[in-house]
Coordinates of C-alpha atoms and ligand atoms in Angstrom, one line a residue:
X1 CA 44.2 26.5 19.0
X2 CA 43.8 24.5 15.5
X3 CA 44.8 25.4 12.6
X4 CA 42.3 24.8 9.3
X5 CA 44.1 25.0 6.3
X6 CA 42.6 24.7 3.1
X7 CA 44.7 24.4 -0.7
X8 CA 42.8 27.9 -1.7
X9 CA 42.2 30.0 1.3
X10 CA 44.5 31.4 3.8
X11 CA 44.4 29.3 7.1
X12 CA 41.8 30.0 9.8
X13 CA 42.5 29.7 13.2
X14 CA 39.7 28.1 15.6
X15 CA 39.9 27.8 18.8
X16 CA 37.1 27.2 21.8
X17 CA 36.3 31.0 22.3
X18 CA 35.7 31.4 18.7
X19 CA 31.8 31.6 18.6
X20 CA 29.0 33.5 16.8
X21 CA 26.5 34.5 20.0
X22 CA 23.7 32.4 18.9
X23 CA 21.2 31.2 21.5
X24 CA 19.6 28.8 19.0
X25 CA 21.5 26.0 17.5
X26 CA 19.6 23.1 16.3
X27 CA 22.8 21.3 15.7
X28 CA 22.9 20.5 19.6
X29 CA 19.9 17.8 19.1
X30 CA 21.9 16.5 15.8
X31 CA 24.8 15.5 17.7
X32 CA 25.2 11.7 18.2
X33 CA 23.2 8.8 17.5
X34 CA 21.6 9.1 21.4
X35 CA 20.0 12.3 21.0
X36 CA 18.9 11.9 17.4
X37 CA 16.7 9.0 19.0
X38 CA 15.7 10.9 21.9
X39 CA 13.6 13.9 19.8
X40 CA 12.9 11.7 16.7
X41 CA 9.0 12.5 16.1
X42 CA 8.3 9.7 13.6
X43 CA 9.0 5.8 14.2
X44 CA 7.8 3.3 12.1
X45 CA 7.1 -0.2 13.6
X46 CA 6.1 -4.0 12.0
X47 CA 2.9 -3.4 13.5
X48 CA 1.6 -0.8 10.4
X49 CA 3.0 -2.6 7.4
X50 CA 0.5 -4.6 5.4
X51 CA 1.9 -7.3 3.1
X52 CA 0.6 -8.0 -0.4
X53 CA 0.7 -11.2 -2.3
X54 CA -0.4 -12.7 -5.1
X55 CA -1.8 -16.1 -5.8
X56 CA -2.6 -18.3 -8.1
X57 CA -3.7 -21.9 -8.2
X58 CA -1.6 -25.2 -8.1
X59 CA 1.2 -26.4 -5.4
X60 CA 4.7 -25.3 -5.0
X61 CA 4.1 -22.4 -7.6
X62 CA 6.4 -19.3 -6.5
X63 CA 7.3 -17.4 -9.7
X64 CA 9.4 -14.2 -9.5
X65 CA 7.3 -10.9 -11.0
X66 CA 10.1 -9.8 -13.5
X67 CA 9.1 -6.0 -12.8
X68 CA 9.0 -6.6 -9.1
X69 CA 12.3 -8.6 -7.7
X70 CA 11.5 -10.1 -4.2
X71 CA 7.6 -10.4 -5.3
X72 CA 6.1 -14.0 -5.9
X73 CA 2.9 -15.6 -7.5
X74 CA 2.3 -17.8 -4.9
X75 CA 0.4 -21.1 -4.9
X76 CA -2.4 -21.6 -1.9
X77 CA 0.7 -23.8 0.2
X78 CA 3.4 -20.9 -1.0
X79 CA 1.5 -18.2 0.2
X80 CA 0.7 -20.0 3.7
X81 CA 4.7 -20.2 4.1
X82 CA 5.0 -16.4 3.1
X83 CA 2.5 -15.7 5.1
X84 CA 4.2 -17.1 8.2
X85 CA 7.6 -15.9 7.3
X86 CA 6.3 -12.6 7.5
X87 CA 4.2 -12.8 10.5
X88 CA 7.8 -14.4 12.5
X89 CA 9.8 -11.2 11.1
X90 CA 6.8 -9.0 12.7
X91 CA 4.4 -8.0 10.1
X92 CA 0.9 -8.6 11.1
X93 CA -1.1 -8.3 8.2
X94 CA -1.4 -9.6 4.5
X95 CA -3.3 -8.1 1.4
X96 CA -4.3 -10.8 -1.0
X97 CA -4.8 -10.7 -4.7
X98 CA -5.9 -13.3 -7.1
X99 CA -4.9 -15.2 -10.1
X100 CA -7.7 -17.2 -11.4
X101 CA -7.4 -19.7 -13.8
X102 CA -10.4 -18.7 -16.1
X103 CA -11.5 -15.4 -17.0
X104 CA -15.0 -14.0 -18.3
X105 CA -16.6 -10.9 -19.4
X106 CA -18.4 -10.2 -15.8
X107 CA -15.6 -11.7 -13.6
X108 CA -17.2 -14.4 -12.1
X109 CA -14.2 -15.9 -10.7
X110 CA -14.2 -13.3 -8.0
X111 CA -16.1 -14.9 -5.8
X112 CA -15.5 -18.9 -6.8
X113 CA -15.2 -20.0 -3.3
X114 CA -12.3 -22.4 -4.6
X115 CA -10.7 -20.0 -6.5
X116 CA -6.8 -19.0 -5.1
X117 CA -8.0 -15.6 -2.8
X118 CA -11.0 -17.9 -0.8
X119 CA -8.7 -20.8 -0.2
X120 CA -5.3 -18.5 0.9
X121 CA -7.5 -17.5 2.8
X122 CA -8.7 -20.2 4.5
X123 CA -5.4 -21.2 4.9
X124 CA -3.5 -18.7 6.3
X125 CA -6.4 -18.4 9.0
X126 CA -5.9 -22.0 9.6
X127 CA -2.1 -22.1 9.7
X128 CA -1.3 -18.8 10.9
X129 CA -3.6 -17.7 13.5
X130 CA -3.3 -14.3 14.6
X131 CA -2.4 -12.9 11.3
X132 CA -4.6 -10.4 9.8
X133 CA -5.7 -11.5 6.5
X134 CA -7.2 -8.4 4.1
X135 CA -8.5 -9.0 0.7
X136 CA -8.4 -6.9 -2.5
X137 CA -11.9 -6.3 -3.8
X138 CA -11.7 -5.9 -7.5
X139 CA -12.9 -7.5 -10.9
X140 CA -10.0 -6.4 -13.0
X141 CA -7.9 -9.5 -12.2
X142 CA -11.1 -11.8 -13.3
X143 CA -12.3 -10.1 -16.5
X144 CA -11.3 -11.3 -19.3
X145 CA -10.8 -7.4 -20.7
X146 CA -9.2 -6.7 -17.6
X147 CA -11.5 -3.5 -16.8
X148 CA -12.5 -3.3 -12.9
X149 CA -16.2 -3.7 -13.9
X150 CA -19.4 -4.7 -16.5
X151 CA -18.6 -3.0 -19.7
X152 CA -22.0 -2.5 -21.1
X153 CA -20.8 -0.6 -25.1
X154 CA -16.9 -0.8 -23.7
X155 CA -17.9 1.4 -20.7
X156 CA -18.1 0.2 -16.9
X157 CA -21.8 0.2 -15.8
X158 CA -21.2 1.3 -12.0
X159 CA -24.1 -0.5 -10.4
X160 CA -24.2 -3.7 -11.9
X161 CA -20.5 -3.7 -11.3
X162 CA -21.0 -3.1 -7.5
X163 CA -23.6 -5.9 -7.2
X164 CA -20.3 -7.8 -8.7
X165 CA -17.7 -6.6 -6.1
X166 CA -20.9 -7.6 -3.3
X167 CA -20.5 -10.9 -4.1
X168 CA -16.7 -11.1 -4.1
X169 CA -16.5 -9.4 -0.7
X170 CA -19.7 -11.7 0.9
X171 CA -16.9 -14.6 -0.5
X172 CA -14.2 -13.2 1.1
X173 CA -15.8 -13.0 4.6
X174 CA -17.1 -16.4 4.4
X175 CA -13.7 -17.8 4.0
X176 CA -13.0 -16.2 7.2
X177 CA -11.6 -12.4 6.0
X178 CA -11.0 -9.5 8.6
X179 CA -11.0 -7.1 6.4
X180 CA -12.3 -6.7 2.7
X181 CA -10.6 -3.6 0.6
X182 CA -12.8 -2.5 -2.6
X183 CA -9.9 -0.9 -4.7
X184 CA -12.1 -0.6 -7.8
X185 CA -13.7 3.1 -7.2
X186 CA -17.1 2.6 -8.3
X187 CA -19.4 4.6 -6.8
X188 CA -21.9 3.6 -3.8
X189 CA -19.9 0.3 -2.7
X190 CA -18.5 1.1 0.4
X191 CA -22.6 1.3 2.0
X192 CA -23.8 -1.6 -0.4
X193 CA -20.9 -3.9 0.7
X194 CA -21.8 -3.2 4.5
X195 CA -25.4 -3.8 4.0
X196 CA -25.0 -6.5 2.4
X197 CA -22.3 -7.8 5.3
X198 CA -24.6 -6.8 7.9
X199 CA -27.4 -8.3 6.5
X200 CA -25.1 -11.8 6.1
X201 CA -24.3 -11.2 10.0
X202 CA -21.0 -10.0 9.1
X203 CA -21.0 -7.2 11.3
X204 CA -17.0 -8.2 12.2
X205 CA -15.8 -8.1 9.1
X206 CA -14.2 -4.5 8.8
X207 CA -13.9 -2.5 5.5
X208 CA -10.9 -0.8 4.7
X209 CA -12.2 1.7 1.4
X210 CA -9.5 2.3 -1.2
X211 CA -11.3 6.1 -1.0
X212 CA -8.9 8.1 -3.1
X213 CA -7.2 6.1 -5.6
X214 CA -5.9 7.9 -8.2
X215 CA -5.1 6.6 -12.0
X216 CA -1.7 6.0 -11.8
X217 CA 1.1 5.3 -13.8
X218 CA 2.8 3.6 -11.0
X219 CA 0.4 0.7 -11.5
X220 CA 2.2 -0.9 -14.1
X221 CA 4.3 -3.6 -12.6
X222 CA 1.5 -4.6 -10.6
X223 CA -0.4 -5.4 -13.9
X224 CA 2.5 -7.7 -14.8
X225 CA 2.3 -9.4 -11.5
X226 CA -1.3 -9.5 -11.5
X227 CA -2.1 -10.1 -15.1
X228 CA -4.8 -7.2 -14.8
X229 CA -4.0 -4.3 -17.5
X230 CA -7.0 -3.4 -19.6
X231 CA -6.6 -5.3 -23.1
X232 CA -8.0 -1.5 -24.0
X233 CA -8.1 2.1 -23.0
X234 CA -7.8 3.2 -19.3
X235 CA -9.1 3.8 -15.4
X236 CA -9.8 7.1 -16.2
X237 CA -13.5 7.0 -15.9
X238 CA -13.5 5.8 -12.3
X239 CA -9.9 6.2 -11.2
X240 CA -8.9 10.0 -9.8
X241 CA -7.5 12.3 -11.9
X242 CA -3.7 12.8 -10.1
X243 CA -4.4 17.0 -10.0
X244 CA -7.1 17.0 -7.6
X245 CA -7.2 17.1 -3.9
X246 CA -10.4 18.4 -3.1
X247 CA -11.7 15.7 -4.9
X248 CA -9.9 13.2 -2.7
X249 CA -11.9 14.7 0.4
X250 CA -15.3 14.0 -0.9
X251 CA -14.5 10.9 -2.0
X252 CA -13.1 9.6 1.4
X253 CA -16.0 11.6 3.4
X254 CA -18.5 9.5 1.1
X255 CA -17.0 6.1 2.2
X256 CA -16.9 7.5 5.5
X257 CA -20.5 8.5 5.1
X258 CA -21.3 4.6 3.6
X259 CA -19.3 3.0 6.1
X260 CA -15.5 2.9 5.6
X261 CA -13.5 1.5 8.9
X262 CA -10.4 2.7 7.0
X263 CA -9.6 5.0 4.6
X264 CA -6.8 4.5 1.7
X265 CA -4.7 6.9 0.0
X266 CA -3.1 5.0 -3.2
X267 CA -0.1 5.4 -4.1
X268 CA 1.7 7.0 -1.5
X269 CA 4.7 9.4 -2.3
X270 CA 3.0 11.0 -5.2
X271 CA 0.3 11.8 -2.7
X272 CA 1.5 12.6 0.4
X273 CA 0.0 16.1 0.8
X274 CA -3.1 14.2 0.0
X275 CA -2.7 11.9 3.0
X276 CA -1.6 14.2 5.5
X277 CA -4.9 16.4 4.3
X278 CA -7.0 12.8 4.7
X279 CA -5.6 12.2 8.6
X280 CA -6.4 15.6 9.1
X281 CA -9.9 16.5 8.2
X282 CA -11.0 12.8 9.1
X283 CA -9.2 11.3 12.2
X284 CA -9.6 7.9 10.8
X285 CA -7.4 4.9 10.7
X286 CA -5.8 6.0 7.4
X287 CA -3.7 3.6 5.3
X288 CA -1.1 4.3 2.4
X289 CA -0.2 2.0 -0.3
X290 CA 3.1 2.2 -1.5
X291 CA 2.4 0.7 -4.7
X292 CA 4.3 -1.3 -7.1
X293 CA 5.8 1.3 -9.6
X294 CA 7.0 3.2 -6.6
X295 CA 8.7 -0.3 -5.2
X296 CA 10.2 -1.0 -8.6
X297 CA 11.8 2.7 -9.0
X298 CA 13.9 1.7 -5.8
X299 CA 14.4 -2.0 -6.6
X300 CA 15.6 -0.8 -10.0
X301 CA 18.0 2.1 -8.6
X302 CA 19.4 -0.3 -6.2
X303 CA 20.1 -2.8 -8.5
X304 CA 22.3 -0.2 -10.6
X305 CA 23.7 0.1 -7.3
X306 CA 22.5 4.2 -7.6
X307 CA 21.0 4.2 -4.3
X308 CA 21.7 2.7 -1.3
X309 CA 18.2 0.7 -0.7
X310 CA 17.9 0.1 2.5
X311 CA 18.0 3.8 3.4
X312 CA 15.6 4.5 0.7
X313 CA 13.7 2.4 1.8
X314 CA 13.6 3.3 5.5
X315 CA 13.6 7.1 4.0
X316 CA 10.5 5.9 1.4
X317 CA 8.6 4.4 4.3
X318 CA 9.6 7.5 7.3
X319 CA 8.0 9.9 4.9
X320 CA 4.6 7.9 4.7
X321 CA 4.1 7.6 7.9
X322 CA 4.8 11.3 8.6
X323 CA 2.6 12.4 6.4
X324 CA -0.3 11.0 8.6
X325 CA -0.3 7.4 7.2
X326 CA -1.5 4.6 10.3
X327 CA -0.9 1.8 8.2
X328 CA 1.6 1.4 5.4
X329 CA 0.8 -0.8 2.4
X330 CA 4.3 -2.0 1.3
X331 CA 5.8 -4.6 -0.7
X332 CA 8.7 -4.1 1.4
X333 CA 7.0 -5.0 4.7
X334 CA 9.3 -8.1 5.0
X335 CA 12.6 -6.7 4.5
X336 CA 11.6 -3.1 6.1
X337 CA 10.9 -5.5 9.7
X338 CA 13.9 -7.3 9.2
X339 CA 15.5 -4.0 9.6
X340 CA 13.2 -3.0 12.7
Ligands
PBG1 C1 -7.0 -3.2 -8.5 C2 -5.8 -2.8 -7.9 C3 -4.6 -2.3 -8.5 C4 -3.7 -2.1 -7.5 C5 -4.3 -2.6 -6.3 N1 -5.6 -3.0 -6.5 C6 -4.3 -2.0 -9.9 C7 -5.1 -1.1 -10.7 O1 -5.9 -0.3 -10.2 O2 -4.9 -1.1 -11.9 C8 -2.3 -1.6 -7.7 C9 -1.3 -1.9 -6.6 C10 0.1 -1.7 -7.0 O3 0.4 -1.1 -8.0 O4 0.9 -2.1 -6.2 N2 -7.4 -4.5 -8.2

Protein backbone atom coordinates (compact mmCIF):
# COMPACT_ATOMS: atom_id res chain seq x y z
CA UNK A 1 0.00 0.00 0.00
CA UNK A 2 1.41 3.69 -0.86
CA UNK A 3 0.36 6.52 0.24
CA UNK A 4 0.08 9.76 -2.36
CA UNK A 5 -0.19 12.75 -0.69
CA UNK A 6 -0.64 15.95 -2.26
CA UNK A 7 -0.43 19.77 -0.31
CA UNK A 8 -4.34 20.30 -1.56
CA UNK A 9 -6.13 16.97 -1.66
CA UNK A 10 -6.73 14.46 0.90
CA UNK A 11 -4.22 11.46 0.54
CA UNK A 12 -5.07 8.51 -1.86
CA UNK A 13 -4.20 5.25 -1.17
CA UNK A 14 -2.83 2.96 -4.20
CA UNK A 15 -2.02 -0.15 -3.91
CA UNK A 16 -1.59 -3.15 -6.74
CA UNK A 17 -5.36 -4.17 -6.80
CA UNK A 18 -6.40 -0.72 -7.37
CA UNK A 19 -7.33 -0.79 -11.13
CA UNK A 20 -9.92 0.53 -13.53
CA UNK A 21 -10.97 -2.83 -15.77
CA UNK A 22 -9.60 -1.62 -18.96
CA UNK A 23 -8.56 -4.17 -21.59
CA UNK A 24 -6.87 -1.45 -23.68
CA UNK A 25 -3.98 0.45 -22.39
CA UNK A 26 -1.73 1.94 -24.78
CA UNK A 27 0.56 2.94 -22.09
CA UNK A 28 1.97 -0.86 -22.00
CA UNK A 29 3.92 -0.11 -25.49
CA UNK A 30 5.14 3.44 -23.85
CA UNK A 31 6.84 1.83 -21.13
CA UNK A 32 10.71 1.77 -21.49
CA UNK A 33 13.05 2.80 -24.07
CA UNK A 34 12.96 -1.23 -25.53
CA UNK A 35 9.56 -1.32 -26.45
CA UNK A 36 9.22 2.24 -27.70
CA UNK A 37 11.79 0.97 -30.33
CA UNK A 38 10.20 -2.26 -30.94
CA UNK A 39 6.57 -0.58 -32.42
CA UNK A 40 8.15 2.66 -33.63
CA UNK A 41 6.56 3.02 -37.25
CA UNK A 42 8.83 5.78 -38.60
CA UNK A 43 12.87 5.80 -38.63
CA UNK A 44 14.73 8.13 -40.40
CA UNK A 45 18.19 7.00 -41.71
CA UNK A 46 21.47 9.10 -43.40
CA UNK A 47 20.49 7.34 -46.47
CA UNK A 48 17.32 9.99 -47.27
CA UNK A 49 18.95 13.25 -46.36
CA UNK A 50 20.10 15.41 -49.17
CA UNK A 51 22.67 18.08 -48.41
CA UNK A 52 22.66 21.56 -49.90
CA UNK A 53 25.54 23.94 -50.47
CA UNK A 54 26.39 26.81 -51.92
CA UNK A 55 29.38 27.84 -53.93
CA UNK A 56 31.03 30.39 -55.23
CA UNK A 57 34.27 30.87 -56.99
CA UNK A 58 37.95 31.34 -55.52
CA UNK A 59 39.95 28.96 -52.99
CA UNK A 60 39.67 28.57 -49.33
CA UNK A 61 36.40 30.71 -49.45
CA UNK A 62 33.90 29.39 -46.58
CA UNK A 63 31.86 32.30 -45.31
CA UNK A 64 29.11 31.81 -42.66
CA UNK A 65 25.32 32.82 -44.11
CA UNK A 66 24.45 35.25 -41.19
CA UNK A 67 20.66 34.00 -41.40
CA UNK A 68 21.71 30.46 -41.52
CA UNK A 69 24.46 29.46 -38.70
CA UNK A 70 26.23 26.15 -39.71
CA UNK A 71 25.65 27.08 -43.61
CA UNK A 72 28.81 28.04 -45.75
CA UNK A 73 29.54 29.70 -49.30
CA UNK A 74 31.95 27.43 -50.24
CA UNK A 75 34.79 27.71 -52.74
CA UNK A 76 35.08 24.67 -55.46
CA UNK A 77 38.08 23.02 -52.84
CA UNK A 78 35.65 23.99 -49.65
CA UNK A 79 32.83 22.40 -50.99
CA UNK A 80 34.94 19.10 -52.01
CA UNK A 81 35.90 18.87 -48.15
CA UNK A 82 32.15 19.40 -47.16
CA UNK A 83 31.25 17.23 -49.42
CA UNK A 84 33.40 14.42 -47.91
CA UNK A 85 32.77 15.33 -44.37
CA UNK A 86 29.28 14.63 -45.05
CA UNK A 87 29.52 11.54 -47.04
CA UNK A 88 32.03 9.96 -43.77
CA UNK A 89 29.12 11.08 -41.22
CA UNK A 90 26.59 9.03 -43.75
CA UNK A 91 24.83 11.39 -45.93
CA UNK A 92 24.89 10.26 -49.48
CA UNK A 93 23.78 12.99 -51.45
CA UNK A 94 24.49 16.90 -52.06
CA UNK A 95 22.26 19.61 -53.68
CA UNK A 96 24.34 22.28 -55.27
CA UNK A 97 23.66 25.92 -55.76
CA UNK A 98 25.69 28.59 -57.49
CA UNK A 99 27.27 31.90 -56.88
CA UNK A 100 28.56 33.28 -60.07
CA UNK A 101 30.74 36.04 -60.35
CA UNK A 102 28.89 38.05 -63.07
CA UNK A 103 25.33 38.40 -63.53
CA UNK A 104 23.10 39.32 -66.70
CA UNK A 105 19.59 39.97 -67.76
CA UNK A 106 19.10 36.26 -69.32
CA UNK A 107 21.38 34.37 -66.78
CA UNK A 108 23.89 33.19 -68.81
CA UNK A 109 26.16 32.15 -66.15
CA UNK A 110 23.96 29.12 -65.55
CA UNK A 111 25.40 27.08 -67.74
CA UNK A 112 29.30 28.54 -67.94
CA UNK A 113 30.92 25.25 -67.83
CA UNK A 114 33.67 27.01 -65.40
CA UNK A 115 31.34 28.65 -63.45
CA UNK A 116 31.29 27.32 -59.38
CA UNK A 117 28.06 24.56 -59.89
CA UNK A 118 30.02 22.74 -63.18
CA UNK A 119 33.39 22.65 -61.47
CA UNK A 120 31.91 21.35 -57.70
CA UNK A 121 30.75 19.21 -59.62
CA UNK A 122 33.37 17.89 -61.24
CA UNK A 123 35.05 17.79 -58.20
CA UNK A 124 33.18 16.13 -55.81
CA UNK A 125 32.69 13.31 -58.61
CA UNK A 126 36.35 13.21 -58.77
CA UNK A 127 37.21 13.26 -55.11
CA UNK A 128 34.32 11.66 -53.62
CA UNK A 129 33.23 8.87 -55.56
CA UNK A 130 30.12 7.33 -54.62
CA UNK A 131 28.44 10.51 -53.54
CA UNK A 132 25.39 11.58 -55.27
CA UNK A 133 25.81 14.92 -56.61
CA UNK A 134 22.21 16.85 -57.52
CA UNK A 135 22.02 20.17 -59.00
CA UNK A 136 19.59 23.14 -58.56
CA UNK A 137 18.16 24.17 -61.91
CA UNK A 138 17.34 27.78 -61.74
CA UNK A 139 18.15 31.32 -63.23
CA UNK A 140 17.39 33.33 -60.19
CA UNK A 141 20.95 33.04 -58.75
CA UNK A 142 22.37 34.29 -62.41
CA UNK A 143 20.07 37.16 -63.27
CA UNK A 144 21.09 40.16 -62.59
CA UNK A 145 17.18 41.05 -61.38
CA UNK A 146 17.25 37.96 -59.61
CA UNK A 147 13.75 36.71 -61.26
CA UNK A 148 13.92 32.81 -62.13
CA UNK A 149 13.43 33.62 -65.78
CA UNK A 150 13.43 36.16 -69.23
CA UNK A 151 11.56 39.18 -68.20
CA UNK A 152 10.18 40.28 -71.43
CA UNK A 153 8.06 44.12 -69.97
CA UNK A 154 9.15 42.94 -66.13
CA UNK A 155 7.28 39.58 -66.61
CA UNK A 156 8.91 36.03 -66.95
CA UNK A 157 8.30 34.72 -70.60
CA UNK A 158 7.91 30.87 -69.74
CA UNK A 159 9.35 29.38 -72.88
CA UNK A 160 12.20 31.29 -73.65
CA UNK A 161 12.99 30.87 -69.93
CA UNK A 162 12.78 26.97 -70.25
CA UNK A 163 15.09 26.93 -73.39
CA UNK A 164 17.41 28.76 -70.54
CA UNK A 165 17.02 26.17 -67.69
CA UNK A 166 17.75 23.41 -70.93
CA UNK A 167 21.01 24.68 -71.19
CA UNK A 168 21.91 24.86 -67.49
CA UNK A 169 20.69 21.27 -66.95
CA UNK A 170 22.57 19.86 -70.52
CA UNK A 171 25.72 21.75 -68.32
CA UNK A 172 25.11 20.08 -65.33
CA UNK A 173 25.03 16.55 -66.83
CA UNK A 174 28.13 17.07 -68.80
CA UNK A 175 30.11 17.87 -65.72
CA UNK A 176 29.03 14.49 -64.67
CA UNK A 177 25.48 15.21 -62.56
CA UNK A 178 23.10 12.28 -61.37
CA UNK A 179 20.52 14.18 -60.89
CA UNK A 180 19.32 17.76 -62.22
CA UNK A 181 16.38 19.51 -60.00
CA UNK A 182 14.51 22.41 -61.96
CA UNK A 183 13.19 24.44 -58.86
CA UNK A 184 12.04 27.39 -61.08
CA UNK A 185 8.23 26.26 -61.91
CA UNK A 186 7.90 27.26 -65.38
CA UNK A 187 5.78 25.35 -67.15
CA UNK A 188 6.61 22.41 -69.72
CA UNK A 189 10.32 21.88 -68.42
CA UNK A 190 10.27 18.73 -66.86
CA UNK A 191 9.52 16.96 -70.80
CA UNK A 192 11.81 19.66 -72.60
CA UNK A 193 14.74 18.96 -70.13
CA UNK A 194 14.40 15.09 -70.76
CA UNK A 195 14.26 15.49 -74.46
CA UNK A 196 16.75 17.39 -74.68
CA UNK A 197 18.89 14.80 -72.18
CA UNK A 198 17.78 12.03 -74.19
CA UNK A 199 18.56 13.52 -77.30
CA UNK A 200 22.35 14.47 -75.67
CA UNK A 201 22.42 10.51 -74.74
CA UNK A 202 21.77 11.42 -71.29
CA UNK A 203 19.37 8.86 -70.62
CA UNK A 204 21.23 8.30 -66.94
CA UNK A 205 20.90 11.40 -65.77
CA UNK A 206 17.73 11.34 -63.55
CA UNK A 207 15.38 14.35 -62.89
CA UNK A 208 14.19 15.12 -59.64
CA UNK A 209 11.05 18.01 -60.46
CA UNK A 210 10.58 20.62 -57.77
CA UNK A 211 6.62 19.80 -58.77
CA UNK A 212 4.86 21.71 -56.07
CA UNK A 213 6.81 24.60 -54.91
CA UNK A 214 4.88 26.96 -53.36
CA UNK A 215 5.84 30.94 -52.88
CA UNK A 216 7.08 30.98 -49.65
CA UNK A 217 8.06 33.18 -47.04
CA UNK A 218 10.42 30.68 -45.68
CA UNK A 219 12.66 31.50 -48.59
CA UNK A 220 14.24 34.32 -47.22
CA UNK A 221 17.46 33.24 -45.70
CA UNK A 222 18.13 31.25 -48.57
CA UNK A 223 18.11 34.58 -50.61
CA UNK A 224 20.82 35.88 -48.29
CA UNK A 225 22.82 32.87 -48.70
CA UNK A 226 22.26 32.68 -52.32
CA UNK A 227 22.17 36.32 -53.20
CA UNK A 228 18.90 35.54 -55.35
CA UNK A 229 15.93 37.80 -54.04
CA UNK A 230 14.17 39.67 -56.83
CA UNK A 231 15.54 43.43 -56.91
CA UNK A 232 11.48 43.74 -57.52
CA UNK A 233 8.08 42.26 -56.96
CA UNK A 234 7.60 38.47 -56.37
CA UNK A 235 7.35 34.51 -57.46
CA UNK A 236 3.83 34.81 -57.46
CA UNK A 237 3.26 34.36 -61.15
CA UNK A 238 4.91 30.90 -61.31
CA UNK A 239 5.40 29.94 -57.60
CA UNK A 240 2.06 28.16 -55.91
CA UNK A 241 -0.19 30.03 -54.07
CA UNK A 242 0.31 28.35 -50.25
CA UNK A 243 -3.89 27.68 -50.10
CA UNK A 244 -4.09 25.15 -52.73
CA UNK A 245 -3.68 21.44 -52.69
CA UNK A 246 -5.46 20.38 -55.59
CA UNK A 247 -3.36 22.43 -57.43
CA UNK A 248 -0.26 20.67 -56.07
CA UNK A 249 -1.72 17.25 -57.70
CA UNK A 250 -1.86 18.51 -61.21
CA UNK A 251 1.18 20.01 -61.06
CA UNK A 252 3.23 16.90 -59.85
CA UNK A 253 0.99 14.55 -62.28
CA UNK A 254 2.21 16.99 -65.21
CA UNK A 255 5.97 16.39 -64.32
CA UNK A 256 5.11 12.91 -63.85
CA UNK A 257 3.39 13.02 -67.23
CA UNK A 258 6.78 14.95 -68.81
CA UNK A 259 9.08 12.79 -67.16
CA UNK A 260 9.86 13.47 -63.41
CA UNK A 261 12.04 10.50 -61.71
CA UNK A 262 11.13 12.40 -58.42
CA UNK A 263 8.73 14.51 -57.20
CA UNK A 264 9.39 17.57 -54.70
CA UNK A 265 7.22 18.98 -52.18
CA UNK A 266 8.91 22.53 -51.07
CA UNK A 267 8.99 23.53 -48.08
CA UNK A 268 8.18 20.83 -45.92
CA UNK A 269 6.29 21.44 -42.52
CA UNK A 270 3.99 24.06 -43.92
CA UNK A 271 3.10 21.31 -46.37
CA UNK A 272 2.87 18.23 -44.93
CA UNK A 273 -0.69 17.33 -45.73
CA UNK A 274 0.38 18.15 -49.20
CA UNK A 275 3.16 15.55 -49.14
CA UNK A 276 1.40 12.83 -47.61
CA UNK A 277 -1.45 13.52 -50.39
CA UNK A 278 1.73 13.52 -53.15
CA UNK A 279 3.04 9.77 -51.82
CA UNK A 280 -0.29 8.81 -51.93
CA UNK A 281 -2.00 9.40 -55.19
CA UNK A 282 1.53 9.00 -56.96
CA UNK A 283 3.68 6.19 -55.48
CA UNK A 284 6.77 7.93 -56.56
CA UNK A 285 10.14 8.60 -54.96
CA UNK A 286 8.89 11.74 -53.24
CA UNK A 287 11.30 14.27 -51.73
CA UNK A 288 10.74 17.12 -49.07
CA UNK A 289 12.83 20.14 -48.74
CA UNK A 290 13.11 21.52 -45.48
CA UNK A 291 14.00 24.81 -46.53
CA UNK A 292 15.94 27.59 -45.05
CA UNK A 293 13.37 29.80 -43.21
CA UNK A 294 12.15 26.56 -41.58
CA UNK A 295 16.06 25.74 -40.52
CA UNK A 296 16.56 29.22 -39.29
CA UNK A 297 13.24 29.22 -36.99
CA UNK A 298 15.02 26.30 -35.07
CA UNK A 299 18.61 27.66 -35.32
CA UNK A 300 17.27 30.84 -33.98
CA UNK A 301 15.02 29.25 -31.01
CA UNK A 302 17.94 27.21 -30.10
CA UNK A 303 20.22 29.90 -29.88
CA UNK A 304 17.87 31.68 -27.34
CA UNK A 305 18.30 28.51 -25.79
CA UNK A 306 14.05 28.19 -26.20
CA UNK A 307 14.17 24.82 -27.57
CA UNK A 308 16.15 22.13 -27.16
CA UNK A 309 17.48 21.61 -30.97
CA UNK A 310 18.46 18.51 -31.26
CA UNK A 311 15.05 17.13 -30.42
CA UNK A 312 13.54 19.60 -32.69
CA UNK A 313 15.40 18.75 -34.93
CA UNK A 314 14.94 14.91 -34.82
CA UNK A 315 11.05 15.88 -34.10
CA UNK A 316 11.24 18.48 -37.37
CA UNK A 317 12.80 15.75 -39.54
CA UNK A 318 10.40 12.44 -37.85
CA UNK A 319 7.41 14.39 -39.02
CA UNK A 320 8.63 14.70 -42.72
CA UNK A 321 9.28 11.53 -43.26
CA UNK A 322 5.88 10.38 -41.80
CA UNK A 323 4.10 12.35 -43.79
CA UNK A 324 5.25 10.21 -46.84
CA UNK A 325 8.57 12.09 -47.62
CA UNK A 326 11.45 9.28 -49.23
CA UNK A 327 14.02 11.74 -49.23
CA UNK A 328 14.48 14.65 -46.91
CA UNK A 329 16.11 17.88 -48.23
CA UNK A 330 17.73 19.28 -45.07
CA UNK A 331 20.31 21.70 -44.16
CA UNK A 332 20.65 19.72 -41.14
CA UNK A 333 21.64 16.46 -42.96
CA UNK A 334 25.10 16.70 -41.27
CA UNK A 335 24.40 17.12 -37.75
CA UNK A 336 20.88 15.04 -38.00
CA UNK A 337 23.59 11.76 -39.08
CA UNK A 338 25.79 12.66 -36.51
CA UNK A 339 23.01 11.87 -34.28
CA UNK A 340 21.95 8.58 -36.30
C1 LIG B 1 15.46 28.67 -56.61
C2 LIG B 1 15.42 28.02 -55.28
C3 LIG B 1 15.03 28.60 -54.08
C4 LIG B 1 15.19 27.63 -53.11
C5 LIG B 1 15.67 26.49 -53.73
N1 LIG B 1 15.80 26.75 -55.07
C6 LIG B 1 14.63 29.97 -53.75
C7 LIG B 1 13.44 30.60 -54.35
O1 LIG B 1 12.58 29.97 -54.96
O2 LIG B 1 13.39 31.82 -54.20
C8 LIG B 1 14.89 27.82 -51.65
C9 LIG B 1 15.55 26.87 -50.73
C10 LIG B 1 15.54 27.29 -49.32
O3 LIG B 1 14.87 28.26 -48.90
O4 LIG B 1 16.24 26.63 -48.54
N2 LIG B 1 16.70 28.51 -57.22
Amino acid sequence: MTTIHHPHAPAIQHDKHTHLSLRHRPRRLRRSAAIRALVRETRLSADMFIYPLFVCSGEGQRREVGSMPGVFQLSVDEAVREAAAARAEGVRGVLLFGLPDEKDSIGSAAYDPEAPVQSAVRAIKREVADLLVVTDVCLCEYTSHGHCGILVEDEITNDTTVEQLVRAALSHAAAGADIVAPSDMMDGRIGRIRDVLDDAGRTDVAIMSYAAKYCSAFYGPFRDAAGSAPSFGDRRSHQMDPANSLEAIREVALDIDEGADIVMVKPAITYLDVIARIKEEFGLPTAAYHVSGEYAMLKAAARNGWIDEPRAMMETLTSIKRAGADIIITYYAREAARVL
